[in-house]
Coordinates of C-alpha atoms in Angstrom, one line a residue:
Chain I
M1 CA -0.1 -0.1 -0.1
I2 CA 2.7 2.5 1.0
K3 CA 6.3 1.8 -0.2
F4 CA 9.4 3.7 0.6
E5 CA 12.4 3.0 -1.3
Q6 CA 15.7 4.6 -0.2
V7 CA 13.8 7.9 0.4
S8 CA 15.9 10.9 1.6
K9 CA 14.7 14.2 2.3
T10 CA 17.0 17.4 2.8
Y11 CA 15.2 20.6 3.7
A12 CA 16.2 23.9 1.9
G13 CA 18.4 24.9 4.8
G14 CA 20.4 21.6 4.6
F15 CA 18.7 19.9 7.4
Q16 CA 18.4 16.2 6.5
A17 CA 15.2 14.9 7.8
L18 CA 15.1 11.6 6.3
N19 CA 18.0 9.4 5.3
Q20 CA 17.5 6.4 2.9
V21 CA 14.3 5.3 4.5
S22 CA 12.8 2.1 3.0
F23 CA 9.7 0.2 4.3
H24 CA 6.6 -1.3 3.0
V25 CA 3.0 -1.1 4.5
E26 CA 0.7 -3.8 3.2
P27 CA -2.9 -3.2 2.5
A28 CA -5.2 -3.3 5.5
E29 CA -2.1 -3.2 7.8
M30 CA -2.0 -1.1 11.0
V31 CA 1.5 0.3 11.7
F32 CA 2.9 2.7 14.2
L33 CA 5.7 5.3 13.4
T34 CA 7.7 6.4 16.3
G35 CA 10.7 8.3 17.3
H36 CA 11.8 11.5 19.2
S37 CA 10.6 14.7 17.9
G38 CA 12.8 15.9 15.1
A39 CA 13.3 12.2 14.1
G40 CA 11.5 12.6 10.7
K41 CA 8.1 11.3 11.6
S42 CA 6.2 14.2 10.2
T43 CA 8.4 14.5 7.2
L44 CA 7.5 11.0 6.3
L45 CA 3.9 11.5 6.6
K46 CA 4.3 14.7 4.6
L47 CA 5.9 12.7 1.8
I48 CA 3.0 10.5 1.6
S49 CA 0.3 13.3 1.3
I50 CA 2.6 15.2 -1.0
M51 CA 3.1 18.2 1.2
E52 CA 6.6 17.6 0.8
R53 CA 8.7 15.9 -2.2
P54 CA 11.5 13.5 -1.5
T55 CA 15.1 14.7 -2.4
A56 CA 16.0 11.2 -3.4
G57 CA 14.3 7.8 -3.7
R58 CA 10.8 6.8 -4.4
V59 CA 7.5 6.9 -2.6
M60 CA 4.7 4.6 -4.0
I61 CA 1.0 4.4 -2.9
N62 CA -0.8 1.4 -4.3
G63 CA 1.8 0.9 -6.9
H64 CA 1.7 4.5 -8.2
D65 CA 5.0 6.5 -8.1
L66 CA 4.1 9.8 -6.4
R67 CA 7.0 11.4 -8.5
K68 CA 4.7 11.2 -11.6
I69 CA 2.0 13.0 -9.6
G70 CA 1.9 16.6 -11.0
R71 CA 0.8 19.6 -8.9
R72 CA -2.7 19.6 -10.3
E73 CA -3.3 16.1 -9.3
I74 CA -2.3 16.3 -5.8
P75 CA -5.9 17.2 -4.5
Y76 CA -7.1 13.9 -6.0
V77 CA -4.3 12.0 -4.2
R78 CA -5.4 13.6 -1.0
R79 CA -8.9 12.5 -1.4
D80 CA -7.8 8.9 -1.0
I81 CA -5.8 9.7 2.3
G82 CA -7.5 10.5 5.4
M83 CA -5.4 12.8 7.6
I84 CA -5.5 13.3 11.2
F85 CA -3.5 16.0 13.1
Q86 CA -2.4 16.6 16.6
D87 CA -4.1 20.1 16.5
H88 CA -6.9 18.6 14.6
R89 CA -7.1 21.5 12.2
L90 CA -10.8 22.0 12.4
L91 CA -12.4 25.3 11.1
L92 CA -13.4 27.1 14.1
D93 CA -16.3 29.4 12.6
K94 CA -17.9 26.4 11.1
T95 CA -20.3 23.8 12.7
I96 CA -19.1 20.2 13.3
L97 CA -21.5 19.2 10.5
D98 CA -19.8 21.7 8.0
N99 CA -16.4 20.6 9.0
V100 CA -17.0 17.0 8.5
A101 CA -18.8 17.6 5.4
L102 CA -16.0 19.4 3.8
P103 CA -14.3 16.6 2.0
L104 CA -17.6 15.4 0.6
L105 CA -18.6 18.9 -0.7
I106 CA -15.3 19.2 -2.3
E107 CA -16.0 15.9 -4.1
G108 CA -19.2 17.2 -5.5
Y109 CA -21.8 15.9 -3.0
S110 CA -24.9 17.8 -2.3
M111 CA -25.4 18.9 1.5
Q112 CA -28.4 16.4 1.7
E113 CA -26.2 13.4 0.7
A114 CA -23.3 14.7 2.5
R115 CA -25.4 14.9 5.8
K116 CA -26.3 11.2 5.8
R117 CA -22.5 10.4 5.7
V118 CA -21.5 12.9 8.2
S119 CA -24.2 11.6 10.6
A120 CA -22.8 7.9 10.1
A121 CA -19.3 9.2 10.5
L122 CA -20.0 11.1 13.7
E123 CA -22.0 8.2 15.0
K124 CA -19.0 6.0 14.6
V125 CA -16.8 8.3 16.7
G126 CA -19.6 8.7 19.4
L127 CA -20.5 12.4 18.4
G128 CA -23.8 11.9 16.7
D129 CA -25.4 14.4 18.6
K130 CA -23.0 17.3 18.2
L131 CA -23.9 18.1 14.7
R132 CA -24.9 21.7 15.3
H133 CA -22.0 22.5 17.8
Y134 CA -18.9 24.5 17.1
P135 CA -15.4 23.0 17.7
M136 CA -14.8 25.3 20.6
M137 CA -17.8 24.0 22.5
L138 CA -16.2 20.6 22.5
S139 CA -13.5 19.1 24.7
G140 CA -10.0 18.2 23.3
G141 CA -10.9 14.5 23.0
E142 CA -14.1 15.4 21.3
Q143 CA -12.3 17.8 18.8
Q144 CA -9.9 15.1 17.9
R145 CA -12.8 12.6 17.2
V146 CA -14.4 15.3 15.0
G147 CA -11.0 15.5 13.0
I148 CA -11.2 11.7 12.8
A149 CA -14.7 11.7 11.6
R150 CA -13.7 14.3 8.8
A151 CA -10.8 12.0 7.9
I152 CA -13.0 8.9 7.4
V153 CA -16.1 10.3 6.1
N154 CA -15.3 9.7 2.5
K155 CA -13.9 6.2 3.3
P156 CA -10.5 6.7 2.2
P157 CA -8.3 3.3 1.7
L158 CA -5.5 5.0 3.7
L159 CA -5.4 6.9 7.0
L160 CA -2.5 8.9 8.2
A161 CA -2.4 10.2 11.9
D162 CA 0.2 12.6 13.2
E163 CA 0.3 12.4 17.0
P164 CA -3.4 11.8 17.2
T165 CA -3.3 11.3 21.0
G166 CA -0.8 14.0 21.6
N167 CA -2.9 16.1 23.9
L168 CA -5.0 13.5 25.5
D169 CA -4.9 11.3 28.7
P170 CA -4.1 7.7 28.4
K171 CA -7.9 6.6 28.6
L172 CA -8.7 8.9 25.8
S173 CA -5.7 7.9 23.8
L174 CA -6.6 4.2 24.0
E175 CA -10.1 5.0 22.8
I176 CA -9.0 6.9 19.7
I177 CA -6.6 4.0 18.9
R178 CA -9.5 1.6 19.4
L179 CA -11.3 3.7 16.7
F180 CA -8.4 3.3 14.2
E181 CA -8.3 -0.5 14.9
D182 CA -12.1 -0.5 14.1
F183 CA -11.3 1.1 10.7
N184 CA -8.4 -1.1 10.1
R185 CA -10.6 -4.1 10.7
H186 CA -12.8 -2.7 7.7
G187 CA -9.8 -2.9 5.4
T188 CA -8.3 0.6 5.9
S189 CA -4.5 0.8 6.0
V190 CA -3.5 3.0 9.0
L191 CA -0.2 4.8 9.7
I192 CA 0.0 6.4 13.0
A193 CA 3.0 8.6 14.1
T194 CA 3.4 8.9 17.9
H195 CA 6.1 9.2 20.4
D196 CA 3.8 7.8 23.1
L197 CA 6.0 4.5 23.5
G198 CA 3.8 3.3 26.4
L199 CA 0.8 3.1 24.3
I200 CA 2.7 1.2 21.5
S201 CA 4.1 -1.4 23.6
R202 CA 0.7 -2.1 25.1
L203 CA -0.8 -2.8 21.6
R204 CA 2.0 -4.8 20.0
Y205 CA 1.5 -3.8 16.5
R206 CA 4.3 -3.4 13.8
T207 CA 6.4 -0.4 14.6
L208 CA 8.6 1.6 12.6
S209 CA 11.2 3.5 14.6
L210 CA 13.0 6.5 13.2
K211 CA 16.1 8.1 14.8
D212 CA 17.7 11.1 13.3
G213 CA 16.1 10.4 9.9
R214 CA 17.2 6.8 9.7
M215 CA 15.0 3.8 10.2
I216 CA 16.5 2.0 13.3
N217 CA 13.7 -0.8 13.8
D218 CA 10.9 -2.3 11.9
G219 CA 8.8 -4.8 13.8
L220 CA 7.5 -4.9 17.2
A221 CA 8.4 -2.2 19.4
E222 CA 11.2 -2.7 22.0
D223 CA 10.1 -1.7 25.5
Chain R
M1 CA -12.4 10.5 -8.8
S2 CA -9.5 8.5 -7.6
L3 CA -6.1 8.7 -9.0
L4 CA -4.4 6.0 -6.9
F5 CA -7.1 3.4 -6.4
R6 CA -8.9 2.2 -9.7
S7 CA -11.2 0.0 -8.0
R8 CA -12.3 2.7 -5.6
N9 CA -12.8 5.1 -8.5
Q10 CA -15.3 2.9 -10.3
G11 CA -17.1 1.7 -7.2
A12 CA -17.4 5.3 -6.1
Q13 CA -18.8 6.4 -9.3
Q14 CA -21.4 3.7 -9.4
V15 CA -22.4 4.2 -6.0
K16 CA -22.2 7.9 -5.8
I17 CA -22.9 10.2 -8.5
S18 CA -23.5 10.0 -12.3
A19 CA -21.9 12.3 -14.7
F20 CA -25.1 14.2 -15.2
R21 CA -25.5 14.7 -11.4
R22 CA -22.0 15.8 -11.3
F23 CA -22.7 18.4 -14.0
V24 CA -25.8 19.7 -12.2
M25 CA -24.0 19.7 -8.9
F26 CA -21.2 21.6 -10.3
W27 CA -23.5 24.6 -11.2
L28 CA -25.4 24.2 -8.0
H29 CA -22.3 24.5 -6.2
N30 CA -21.3 27.4 -8.2
A31 CA -24.5 29.1 -7.2
Q32 CA -24.1 28.1 -3.7
Q33 CA -20.5 29.5 -3.7
A34 CA -21.9 32.8 -5.3
L35 CA -24.4 33.1 -2.6
G36 CA -22.0 32.3 0.0
S37 CA -19.5 35.0 -0.9
L38 CA -22.5 37.5 -1.1
G39 CA -23.3 36.4 2.5
E40 CA -19.6 36.9 3.5
L41 CA -19.8 40.4 2.0
V42 CA -23.0 41.2 3.9
R43 CA -21.5 40.2 7.1
Y44 CA -19.0 43.0 6.6
P45 CA -21.0 45.7 5.1
F46 CA -18.9 48.7 5.6
A47 CA -15.7 47.1 4.3
S48 CA -17.5 45.6 1.3
L49 CA -19.4 48.8 0.4
M50 CA -16.1 50.7 0.6
T51 CA -14.3 48.5 -2.1
M52 CA -17.5 48.7 -4.1
A53 CA -17.7 52.4 -3.9
V54 CA -13.9 52.6 -5.0
L55 CA -14.7 50.5 -8.1
G56 CA -17.9 52.5 -8.9
L57 CA -16.5 55.9 -8.4
S58 CA -13.5 55.0 -10.3
L59 CA -15.8 54.3 -13.2
T60 CA -17.9 57.5 -12.6
L61 CA -15.4 59.9 -13.8
P62 CA -14.6 58.3 -17.2
A63 CA -18.3 57.6 -17.6
T64 CA -19.1 61.3 -17.1
L65 CA -16.4 62.4 -19.3
Y66 CA -17.7 60.1 -21.9
V67 CA -21.3 61.6 -21.6
V68 CA -19.6 65.2 -22.1
V69 CA -17.7 64.1 -25.2
K70 CA -20.7 62.4 -26.6
N71 CA -22.6 65.6 -26.2
T72 CA -19.9 68.0 -27.5
D73 CA -20.0 65.5 -30.6
S74 CA -23.6 66.1 -31.1
V75 CA -23.3 69.9 -30.6
G76 CA -20.3 70.1 -32.9
A77 CA -22.3 68.5 -35.7
N78 CA -24.8 71.4 -35.3
W79 CA -22.0 74.0 -35.3
Q80 CA -20.2 72.7 -38.2
Q81 CA -23.0 73.9 -40.5
A82 CA -21.5 77.2 -39.8
A83 CA -18.6 76.3 -41.9
E84 CA -19.3 78.4 -44.8
I85 CA -16.9 79.5 -47.7
S86 CA -17.1 83.1 -48.8
L87 CA -16.1 83.6 -52.4
F88 CA -15.6 87.3 -53.5
L89 CA -15.8 87.4 -57.3
R90 CA -14.0 89.5 -59.8
H91 CA -15.5 93.0 -60.5
D92 CA -15.6 92.5 -64.3
L93 CA -18.2 89.8 -64.2
S94 CA -21.6 90.4 -65.7
A95 CA -24.7 89.4 -63.7
Q96 CA -25.2 86.5 -66.3
E97 CA -21.8 85.1 -65.8
V98 CA -22.2 85.2 -62.0
A99 CA -25.5 83.6 -62.2
T100 CA -23.9 80.6 -64.5
F101 CA -21.1 80.2 -62.1
S102 CA -23.3 80.0 -59.2
K103 CA -25.3 77.4 -60.9
R104 CA -22.3 75.4 -61.9
L105 CA -21.1 75.4 -58.2
S106 CA -24.4 74.2 -56.9
L107 CA -24.2 71.1 -59.0
S108 CA -20.8 70.1 -57.5
V109 CA -21.2 67.1 -55.2
A110 CA -18.9 68.7 -52.7
I111 CA -21.4 71.7 -52.2
E112 CA -24.8 71.5 -50.7
N113 CA -26.0 75.0 -51.4
V114 CA -24.8 78.4 -52.8
T115 CA -26.4 81.8 -51.8
W116 CA -25.6 84.7 -54.1
I117 CA -25.5 88.2 -52.5
D118 CA -25.2 90.5 -55.5
R119 CA -23.1 93.7 -55.0
D120 CA -26.0 96.0 -54.7
S121 CA -27.9 94.3 -51.9
G122 CA -24.5 93.6 -50.1
L123 CA -24.1 97.6 -50.2
A124 CA -27.5 98.1 -49.2
Q125 CA -26.9 95.7 -46.1
F126 CA -23.5 97.4 -45.3
R127 CA -25.1 100.7 -45.2
E128 CA -27.8 99.7 -42.8
A129 CA -25.6 97.7 -40.6
S130 CA -22.4 99.9 -40.3
G131 CA -23.9 103.4 -40.0
F132 CA -21.5 104.8 -42.7
G133 CA -24.5 105.6 -44.9
D134 CA -23.5 109.3 -45.7
A135 CA -19.9 108.3 -46.5
L136 CA -21.0 105.6 -48.8
N137 CA -23.4 107.9 -50.6
S138 CA -20.4 109.9 -51.6
L139 CA -18.8 107.0 -53.4
S140 CA -19.2 107.3 -57.1
E141 CA -19.4 103.5 -57.7
N142 CA -20.1 100.4 -55.6
P143 CA -16.7 99.2 -54.3
L144 CA -18.1 95.7 -53.2
P145 CA -17.7 92.6 -55.2
D146 CA -20.4 90.0 -55.8
L147 CA -20.6 87.5 -53.0
L148 CA -21.3 83.8 -53.1
L149 CA -21.7 82.1 -49.8
V150 CA -21.0 78.3 -50.4
T151 CA -22.0 75.7 -47.8
P152 CA -20.2 72.5 -48.2
A153 CA -21.9 69.2 -48.4
A154 CA -21.9 67.3 -45.3
T155 CA -19.0 65.1 -46.4
H156 CA -16.8 68.2 -47.0
R157 CA -17.4 70.0 -43.6
G158 CA -14.4 68.8 -41.6
P159 CA -11.5 71.2 -41.5
L160 CA -9.3 69.2 -43.9
A161 CA -11.9 68.6 -46.6
A162 CA -13.2 72.2 -46.3
Q163 CA -9.7 73.4 -46.9
Q164 CA -9.3 71.1 -49.9
L165 CA -12.7 72.6 -51.3
L166 CA -11.5 76.1 -50.4
A167 CA -8.3 75.6 -52.4
S168 CA -10.0 74.2 -55.5
L169 CA -12.6 77.0 -55.4
Q170 CA -9.7 79.5 -55.4
Q171 CA -8.5 78.1 -58.6
E172 CA -11.8 79.2 -60.4
R173 CA -11.4 81.8 -62.9
E174 CA -14.3 83.9 -61.6
V175 CA -13.1 84.0 -58.0
D176 CA -10.9 86.9 -56.9
E177 CA -10.6 85.7 -53.2
A178 CA -12.1 82.8 -51.3
R179 CA -12.3 82.6 -47.4
L180 CA -13.0 80.1 -44.9
D181 CA -12.9 80.8 -41.3
L182 CA -11.2 77.6 -40.3
A183 CA -9.3 78.6 -37.2
W184 CA -12.2 78.2 -34.8
L185 CA -13.3 75.0 -36.5
E186 CA -9.8 73.6 -36.0
K187 CA -9.6 74.8 -32.5
F188 CA -13.0 73.0 -31.8
E189 CA -12.0 69.8 -33.3
A190 CA -8.6 69.9 -31.4
L191 CA -10.5 70.5 -28.1
I192 CA -12.9 67.7 -28.7
Q193 CA -10.0 65.4 -29.5
L194 CA -8.2 66.5 -26.4
L195 CA -11.2 65.6 -24.4
R196 CA -11.5 62.2 -26.2
D197 CA -7.9 61.4 -25.6
G198 CA -8.1 62.7 -21.9
F199 CA -11.3 60.6 -21.4
L200 CA -9.4 57.5 -22.7
A201 CA -6.3 57.9 -20.8
L202 CA -8.1 58.8 -17.6
A203 CA -10.5 55.8 -18.1
L204 CA -7.5 53.5 -18.6
L205 CA -5.8 54.7 -15.4
L206 CA -8.9 54.6 -13.3
C207 CA -9.7 51.0 -14.6
I208 CA -6.3 49.8 -13.7
S209 CA -6.4 51.4 -10.2
A210 CA -9.8 49.8 -9.8
I211 CA -8.5 46.4 -10.6
L212 CA -5.4 46.9 -8.2
I213 CA -7.7 47.8 -5.5
V214 CA -10.1 45.0 -6.0
G215 CA -7.1 42.7 -6.2
N216 CA -5.7 43.9 -3.0
T217 CA -8.9 43.6 -1.1
I218 CA -9.3 40.1 -2.4
R219 CA -5.6 39.3 -1.4
L220 CA -6.5 40.5 2.3
N221 CA -9.6 38.2 2.2
I222 CA -7.3 35.4 1.1
S223 CA -4.8 35.9 3.8
S224 CA -7.3 36.2 6.4
K225 CA -8.8 32.7 5.4
R226 CA -5.3 31.3 5.2
D227 CA -5.9 28.5 7.8
E228 CA -9.2 27.5 6.1
I229 CA -7.6 27.3 2.7
M230 CA -4.9 25.1 4.2
V231 CA -7.4 22.7 5.6
M232 CA -9.3 22.6 2.4
K233 CA -6.1 21.8 0.4
L234 CA -5.4 19.1 3.1
V235 CA -8.7 17.3 2.4
G236 CA -8.4 17.5 -1.2
A237 CA -9.6 20.6 -2.6
T238 CA -8.5 21.8 -6.0
D239 CA -7.2 25.2 -6.5
S240 CA -10.2 26.3 -8.6
Y241 CA -12.5 25.2 -6.0
I242 CA -10.9 27.4 -3.4
Q243 CA -10.6 30.2 -5.9
R244 CA -14.1 30.4 -6.9
P245 CA -15.7 32.2 -4.0
F246 CA -13.0 34.8 -4.1
M247 CA -13.8 35.3 -7.8
Y248 CA -17.5 35.4 -7.0
T249 CA -16.7 38.1 -4.4
G250 CA -15.0 40.0 -7.3
V251 CA -18.1 39.8 -9.3
W252 CA -20.3 41.0 -6.6
Y253 CA -17.9 44.0 -6.1
G254 CA -18.4 44.6 -9.9
I255 CA -22.2 44.3 -9.6
V256 CA -22.8 46.7 -6.9
G257 CA -19.8 48.8 -8.0
G258 CA -21.6 49.1 -11.4
V259 CA -24.8 50.3 -9.8
I260 CA -22.9 53.0 -7.7
A261 CA -21.2 54.2 -11.0
W262 CA -24.7 54.6 -12.7
L263 CA -26.0 56.5 -9.7
A264 CA -23.0 58.7 -9.2
T265 CA -22.9 59.4 -13.1
A266 CA -26.4 60.2 -13.0
V267 CA -26.0 62.7 -10.2
L268 CA -22.8 64.3 -11.8
I269 CA -24.7 64.7 -15.1
W270 CA -27.6 66.3 -13.3
W271 CA -25.3 68.7 -11.7
L272 CA -23.4 69.6 -14.8
D273 CA -26.7 69.9 -16.8
G274 CA -27.7 73.0 -14.7
A275 CA -24.5 74.7 -15.7
V276 CA -24.9 73.6 -19.3
R277 CA -28.4 75.1 -19.3
E278 CA -27.5 78.5 -18.0
L279 CA -24.6 78.6 -20.6
S280 CA -26.7 77.6 -23.5
Q281 CA -29.3 80.2 -22.4
L282 CA -26.6 82.9 -22.7
Y283 CA -26.0 81.8 -26.3
A284 CA -29.8 81.9 -26.8
S285 CA -30.0 78.1 -27.5
Q286 CA -31.8 75.3 -25.9
F287 CA -29.6 72.5 -24.9
S288 CA -29.3 70.0 -22.2
L289 CA -27.0 67.0 -21.6
Q290 CA -28.1 63.5 -22.7
G291 CA -27.1 61.0 -20.1
L292 CA -26.2 57.4 -20.6
N293 CA -28.7 55.3 -22.5
F294 CA -29.5 51.7 -21.8
N295 CA -26.7 50.1 -23.8
E296 CA -24.3 52.4 -22.4
M297 CA -25.4 51.6 -19.0
M298 CA -25.0 47.9 -19.7
V299 CA -21.6 48.4 -21.1
L300 CA -20.7 50.3 -17.9
W301 CA -22.1 47.5 -15.8
L302 CA -20.3 44.8 -17.6
L303 CA -17.2 46.9 -17.4
A304 CA -17.4 47.0 -13.6
I305 CA -18.0 43.3 -13.4
G306 CA -15.2 42.7 -15.7
L307 CA -12.8 44.8 -13.7
G308 CA -14.1 43.1 -10.4
L309 CA -13.4 39.7 -12.0
I310 CA -9.9 40.6 -13.3
G311 CA -8.9 42.1 -10.0
S312 CA -10.0 39.0 -8.0
Y313 CA -8.5 36.6 -10.6
L314 CA -5.1 38.2 -10.5
A315 CA -5.2 38.1 -6.6
V316 CA -6.4 34.3 -6.5
R317 CA -4.0 33.1 -9.1
K318 CA -1.0 34.5 -7.2
H319 CA -2.1 34.0 -3.7
V320 CA -4.3 30.7 -3.5
T321 CA -1.5 28.8 -5.1
A322 CA 1.1 30.2 -2.7
I323 CA -0.7 28.8 0.3
E324 CA 0.4 25.3 0.8
P325 CA -0.2 23.2 3.8
H326 CA 2.8 22.4 6.0

């Protein structure tokens, strides 16, 4: 599903964020990506969603070489990827309904059609009754779940999460991870970047560890 | 549409939306976005009205100047009938010869009308008008020549054509001297040309400044929505989807700005008309300014909308693409 081949990324200032990273995430696999801050986790996710381009090497999604994706095609790639952020990136002046409906409206749904799917997605994350609320009226965990609802509302085959549990207590964090497990069981590939090692070790999923831009471990997390 | 997942693409298209629905939805979305931008403008009425007023007032001055030029053209058309050539004939011509010459001239295509003022009636007029009656009585013979007043045909009234006609009349055997008071005509033409050029230059400058102002306002709109644009790009919005509401904002600026231009032009012309009436009364003529007609108003409106659209297009093209999620 996601394949990195000898991928390096050097930023304009000369900082090398990734150094010859290779790995392969299978379809319907759930994988954690870990490492200290600055180890290259975010850069790796940005290369998948084409927010950055690799300096060397090749990134493939479902057998498609991302180097061949032109600027104008990037939006269509992102529609296949559900993205979740630590700061959830909700639009604060729009209701939860409008926030979650955004990816659908962009794809050309009518509001009526979108509403059904939005309700289903919010139901799934346990916020079915918060349609008319604004993000600021919700707690941090709820906001994060709205972000997840937005990421899964158009049923993308691939989910990327950048520190989705960063601001949450362990109980809420586990709830969020359980959500991802649920999507994963329905065939979605999930890649979660986190530095919450305790969480990872309890779950025993395949874990990619980065250190200073290099892949130092691919397998179960070491405690 | 899915680029990376072929199976998803087909499945999605079957389950979701047919091409026809997509087409309908595209226009529905456009209408929604247009209304959405209008709503946005209504939320900040003062700021929006300022930009609209700038656009409208920028067009008012050229529109008013255009009206003035249009009216001077119509006035000028009346005045040019005064372009009359006076032919002073040789003294030794008989009345018969003068009559033949006058007849011959009036057949020319360049000439509309010839009036013959014979030397005796000329003297009589002069005596009445000048008050030199006694002095004239003492003259042994009439010193005045026969005079033909030639009105050029409509095609020969311009300064250049009239001058050519004058030159050819001067060559005639019967003519002693031909005169055309061209200086004022040339001055008048030059003045109108100056007005016309000034109007064009001013219109061009003001249109450019209107575009820049709209562009700058839209640029500010874009940067105040930076976060929203970033999120939209993250969830897969194309540039054109993001740009559309801003373009509609530009169109709304034009629509309202055009109406402001109509009103301001009407007020300005009403104001000038008072002065023009007074002036024309001093010249004992009835004249009042013709305002914009329906077609001209539509052109003005389209121009305003076009300027709004161009301004917003320049802004979104530069600034929406520049915002990239990070």
